[in-house]
Coordinates of C-alpha atoms in Angstrom, one line a residue:
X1 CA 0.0 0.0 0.0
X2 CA 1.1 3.6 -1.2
X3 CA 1.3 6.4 1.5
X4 CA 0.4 9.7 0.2
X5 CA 0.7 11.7 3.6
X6 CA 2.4 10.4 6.8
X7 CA 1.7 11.2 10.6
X8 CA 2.6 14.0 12.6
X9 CA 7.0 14.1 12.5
X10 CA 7.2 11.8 9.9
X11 CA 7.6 12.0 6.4
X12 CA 7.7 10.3 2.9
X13 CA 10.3 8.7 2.1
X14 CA 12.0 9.7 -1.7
X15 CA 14.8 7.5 -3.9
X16 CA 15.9 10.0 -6.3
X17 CA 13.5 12.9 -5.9
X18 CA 10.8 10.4 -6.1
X19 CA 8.2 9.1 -3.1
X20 CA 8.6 5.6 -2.3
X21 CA 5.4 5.6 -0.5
X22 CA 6.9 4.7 2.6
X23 CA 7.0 7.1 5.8
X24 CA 10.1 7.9 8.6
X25 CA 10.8 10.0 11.0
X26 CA 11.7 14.0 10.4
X27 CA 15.2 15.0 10.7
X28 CA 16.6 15.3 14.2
X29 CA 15.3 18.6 15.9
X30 CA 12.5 18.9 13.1
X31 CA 8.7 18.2 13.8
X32 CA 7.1 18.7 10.5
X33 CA 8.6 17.5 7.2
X34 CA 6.5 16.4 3.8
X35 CA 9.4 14.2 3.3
X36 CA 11.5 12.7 5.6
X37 CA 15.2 14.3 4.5
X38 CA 14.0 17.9 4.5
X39 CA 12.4 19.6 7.5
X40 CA 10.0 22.1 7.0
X41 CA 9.6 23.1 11.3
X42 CA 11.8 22.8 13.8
X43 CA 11.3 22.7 17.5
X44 CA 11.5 25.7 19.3
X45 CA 15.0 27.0 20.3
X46 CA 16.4 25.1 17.0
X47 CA 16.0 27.1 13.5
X48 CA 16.0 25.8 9.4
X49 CA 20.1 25.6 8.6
X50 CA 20.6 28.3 5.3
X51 CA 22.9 27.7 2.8
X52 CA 25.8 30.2 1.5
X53 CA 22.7 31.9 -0.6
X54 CA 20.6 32.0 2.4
X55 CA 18.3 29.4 1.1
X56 CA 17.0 26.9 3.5
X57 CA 18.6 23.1 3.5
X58 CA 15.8 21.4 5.0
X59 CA 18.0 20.8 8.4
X60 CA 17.9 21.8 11.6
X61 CA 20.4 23.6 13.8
X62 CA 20.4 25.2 17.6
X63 CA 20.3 28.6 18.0
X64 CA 23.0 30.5 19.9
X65 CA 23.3 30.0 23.6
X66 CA 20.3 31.9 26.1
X67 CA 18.3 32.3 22.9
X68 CA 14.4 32.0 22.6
X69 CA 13.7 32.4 19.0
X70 CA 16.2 32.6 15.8
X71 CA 15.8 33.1 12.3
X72 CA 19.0 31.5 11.7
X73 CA 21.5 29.4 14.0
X74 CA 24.0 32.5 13.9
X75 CA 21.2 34.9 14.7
X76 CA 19.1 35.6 17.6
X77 CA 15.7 37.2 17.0
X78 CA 14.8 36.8 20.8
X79 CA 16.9 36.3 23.8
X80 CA 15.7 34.4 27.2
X81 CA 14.6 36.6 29.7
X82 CA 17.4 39.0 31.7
X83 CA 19.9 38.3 28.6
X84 CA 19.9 41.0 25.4
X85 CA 21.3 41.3 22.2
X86 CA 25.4 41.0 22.5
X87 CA 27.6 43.5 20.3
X88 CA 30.6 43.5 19.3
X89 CA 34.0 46.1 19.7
X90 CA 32.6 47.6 16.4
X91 CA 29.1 48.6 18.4
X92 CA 27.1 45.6 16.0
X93 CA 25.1 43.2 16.7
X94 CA 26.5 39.6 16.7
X95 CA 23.7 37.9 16.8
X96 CA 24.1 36.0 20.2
X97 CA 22.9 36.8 23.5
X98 CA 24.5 38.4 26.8
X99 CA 23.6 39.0 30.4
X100 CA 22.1 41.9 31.3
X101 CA 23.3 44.3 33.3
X102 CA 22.9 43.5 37.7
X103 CA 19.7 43.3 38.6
X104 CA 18.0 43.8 35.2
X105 CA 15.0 41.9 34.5
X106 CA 14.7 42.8 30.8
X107 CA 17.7 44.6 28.5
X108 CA 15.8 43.6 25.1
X109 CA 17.4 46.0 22.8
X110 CA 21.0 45.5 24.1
X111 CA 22.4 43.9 27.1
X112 CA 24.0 46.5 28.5
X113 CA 20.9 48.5 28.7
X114 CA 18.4 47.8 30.9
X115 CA 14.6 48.9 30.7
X116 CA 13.3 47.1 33.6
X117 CA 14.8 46.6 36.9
X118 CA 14.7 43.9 39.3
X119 CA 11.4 44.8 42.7
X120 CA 12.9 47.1 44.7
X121 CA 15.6 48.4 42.2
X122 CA 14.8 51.7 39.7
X123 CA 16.9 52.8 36.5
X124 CA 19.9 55.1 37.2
X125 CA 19.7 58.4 35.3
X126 CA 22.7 60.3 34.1
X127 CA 22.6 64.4 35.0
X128 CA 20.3 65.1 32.2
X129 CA 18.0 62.9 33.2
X130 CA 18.4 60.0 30.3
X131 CA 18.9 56.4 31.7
X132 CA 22.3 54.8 32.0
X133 CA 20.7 51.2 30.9
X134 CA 22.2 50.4 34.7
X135 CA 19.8 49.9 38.2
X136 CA 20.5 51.1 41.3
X137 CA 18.5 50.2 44.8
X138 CA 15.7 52.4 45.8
X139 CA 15.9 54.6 48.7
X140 CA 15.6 53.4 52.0
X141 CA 12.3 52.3 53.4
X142 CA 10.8 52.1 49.1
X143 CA 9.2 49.9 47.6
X144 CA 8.9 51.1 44.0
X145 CA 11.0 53.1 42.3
X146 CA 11.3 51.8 38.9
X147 CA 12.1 54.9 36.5
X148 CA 14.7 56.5 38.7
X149 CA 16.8 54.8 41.5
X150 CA 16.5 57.9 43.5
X151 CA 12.9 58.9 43.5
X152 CA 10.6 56.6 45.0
X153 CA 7.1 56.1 43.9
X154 CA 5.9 53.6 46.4
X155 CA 6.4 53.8 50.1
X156 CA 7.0 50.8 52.2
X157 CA 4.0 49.8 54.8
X158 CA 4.1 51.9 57.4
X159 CA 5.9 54.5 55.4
X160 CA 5.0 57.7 53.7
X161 CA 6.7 60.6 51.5
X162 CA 8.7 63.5 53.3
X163 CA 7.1 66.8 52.0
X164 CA 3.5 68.0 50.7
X165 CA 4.0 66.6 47.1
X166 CA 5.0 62.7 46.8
X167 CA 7.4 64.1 44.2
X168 CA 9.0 67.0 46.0
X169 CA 11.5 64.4 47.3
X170 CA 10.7 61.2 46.5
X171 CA 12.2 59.8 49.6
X172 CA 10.0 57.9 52.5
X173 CA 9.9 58.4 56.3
X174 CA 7.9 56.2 59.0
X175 CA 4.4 57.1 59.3
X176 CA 3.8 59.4 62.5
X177 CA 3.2 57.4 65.8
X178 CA -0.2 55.0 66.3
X179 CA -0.9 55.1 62.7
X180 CA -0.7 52.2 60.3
X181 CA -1.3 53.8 56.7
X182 CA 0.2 57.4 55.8
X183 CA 1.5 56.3 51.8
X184 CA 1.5 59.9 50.0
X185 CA 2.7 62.0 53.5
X186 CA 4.1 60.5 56.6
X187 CA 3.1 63.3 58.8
X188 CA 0.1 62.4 57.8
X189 CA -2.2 59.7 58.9
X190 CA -5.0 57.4 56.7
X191 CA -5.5 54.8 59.2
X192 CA -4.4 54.5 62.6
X193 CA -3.6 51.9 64.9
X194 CA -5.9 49.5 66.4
X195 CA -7.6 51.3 69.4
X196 CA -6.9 54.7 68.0
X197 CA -9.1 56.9 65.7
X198 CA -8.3 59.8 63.6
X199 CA -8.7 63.4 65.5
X200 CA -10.8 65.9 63.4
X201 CA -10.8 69.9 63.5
X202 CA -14.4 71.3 62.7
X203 CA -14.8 67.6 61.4
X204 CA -12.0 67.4 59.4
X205 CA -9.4 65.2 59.5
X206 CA -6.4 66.6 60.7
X207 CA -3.8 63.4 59.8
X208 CA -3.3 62.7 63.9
X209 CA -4.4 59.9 65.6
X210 CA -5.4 59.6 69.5
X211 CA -7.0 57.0 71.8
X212 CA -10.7 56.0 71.0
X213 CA -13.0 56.3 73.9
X214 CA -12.4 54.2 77.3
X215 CA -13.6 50.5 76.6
X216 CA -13.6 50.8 72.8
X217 CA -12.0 48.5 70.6
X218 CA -12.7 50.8 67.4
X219 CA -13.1 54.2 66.7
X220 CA -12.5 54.4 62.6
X221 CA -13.8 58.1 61.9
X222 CA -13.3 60.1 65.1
X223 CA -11.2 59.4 67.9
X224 CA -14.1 60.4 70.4
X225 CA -16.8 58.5 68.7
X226 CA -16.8 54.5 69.2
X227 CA -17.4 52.3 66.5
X228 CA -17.1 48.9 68.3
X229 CA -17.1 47.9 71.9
X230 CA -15.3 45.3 73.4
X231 CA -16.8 41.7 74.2
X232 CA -18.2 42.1 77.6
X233 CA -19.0 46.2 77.3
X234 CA -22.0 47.6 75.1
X235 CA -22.5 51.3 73.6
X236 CA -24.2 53.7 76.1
X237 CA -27.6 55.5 75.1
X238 CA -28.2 58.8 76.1
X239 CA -32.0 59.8 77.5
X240 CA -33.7 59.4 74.2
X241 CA -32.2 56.2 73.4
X242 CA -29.3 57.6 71.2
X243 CA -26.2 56.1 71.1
X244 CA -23.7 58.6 72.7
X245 CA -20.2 57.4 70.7

């Protein structure tokens, strides 16, 4: 019986340019060939061998070293994640892959320029403000800080920005004391400690925090008005049956 079309990595088998009508397995590294001396698709991190005129032999050949995707065994179209494009001492591309720079996540253009930093390490910028492709570790107490190693954008827990504006300084100080949240100014105060409430001026929140009333477990909007009482106390009702805070 005469094959006409073989199963998946295998192909027909041809005696002088001619199918036998016999099937065998793809070339090594190939997964799809019509016949079984020419690949048509390698696997992935392999790539069709060219000739000297650039035309495809119908074999298969790894790419270079760290390299996701080529488009020919000397030629890297896509490195591995934290390696980039190599160049040479003339400033060309070779076509293989290189390490980032330290703590660079992603250099895709070249190696030795990073576009995205490692969590808690920003890009340096030169004195004009342009990025040296290196990282740098954010200021103390930051957690984000991703476009410039010295301004953060994202406060630990517990800490906040020094100054009015979250970009006047870009550096983060711990929130003031009995307070839990303060992200865009330490001094002041989104959420206080547990047992503590916010103190308001003309019931506005002034960003301090004092002791909620006496048996109180909660006092969330006002420091003098309870939310929640402890197990074993209840709220107190004034004359008309209003709860007094």
């Amino acid at each position: 019986e005469i094959c006409s079309s073989c199963n998946y990595n295998y192909g027909l088998v041809r005696e002088n340019g001619i199918s036998t009508g016999k099937c065998a397995k793809c070339p090594g590294q190939c997964h799809e060939c019509t016949y079984s001396d020419y690949c048509t698709n390698c696997y992935d991190g392999t790539t069709l061998i060219k000739d000297e005129h650039g035309q495809p032999t119908g074999k298969c050949g790894s790419c270079p070293s760290n390299c996701e995707e080529c488009d020919d065994i000397n030629n890297c179209k896509e490195c591995f994640s934290r390696f980039g494009p190599a160049v040479g001492k003339d400033g060309n591309a070779t076509g293989e892959c290189a390490p980032c720079p330290d703590n660079c996540y992603s250099c895709p253009e070249i190696s030795t320029n990073c576009t995205v930093c490692f969590d808690f390490y920003g890009l340096v910028l030169d004195s004009n403000g342009i990025s040296t492709g290196k990282c740098s570790e954010c200021p103390d107490n930051c957690k984000e800080c991703s476009e410039n190693s010295a301004i953060c954008t994202k406060c630990d827990s517990g800490y906040g920005f020094i100054g009015s504006d979250k970009n006047s300084t870009g550096q983060c100080a711990k929130c003031t004391k009995n307070c839990n949240i303060c992200y865009d100014n330490f001094a002041i105060c989104e959420q206080c400690e547990q047992g503590y409430g916010p103190v308001l001026n003309n019931g506005i929140k002034t960003g301090k925090c004092a002791p909620c009333p006496e048996n109180c477990s909660e006092c969330n909007d006002d420091h003098l008005y309870c939310d929640d009482c402890p197990r074993g106390t209840g709220k107190v009702l004034d004359e008309n049956g209003d709860y007094t805070g």
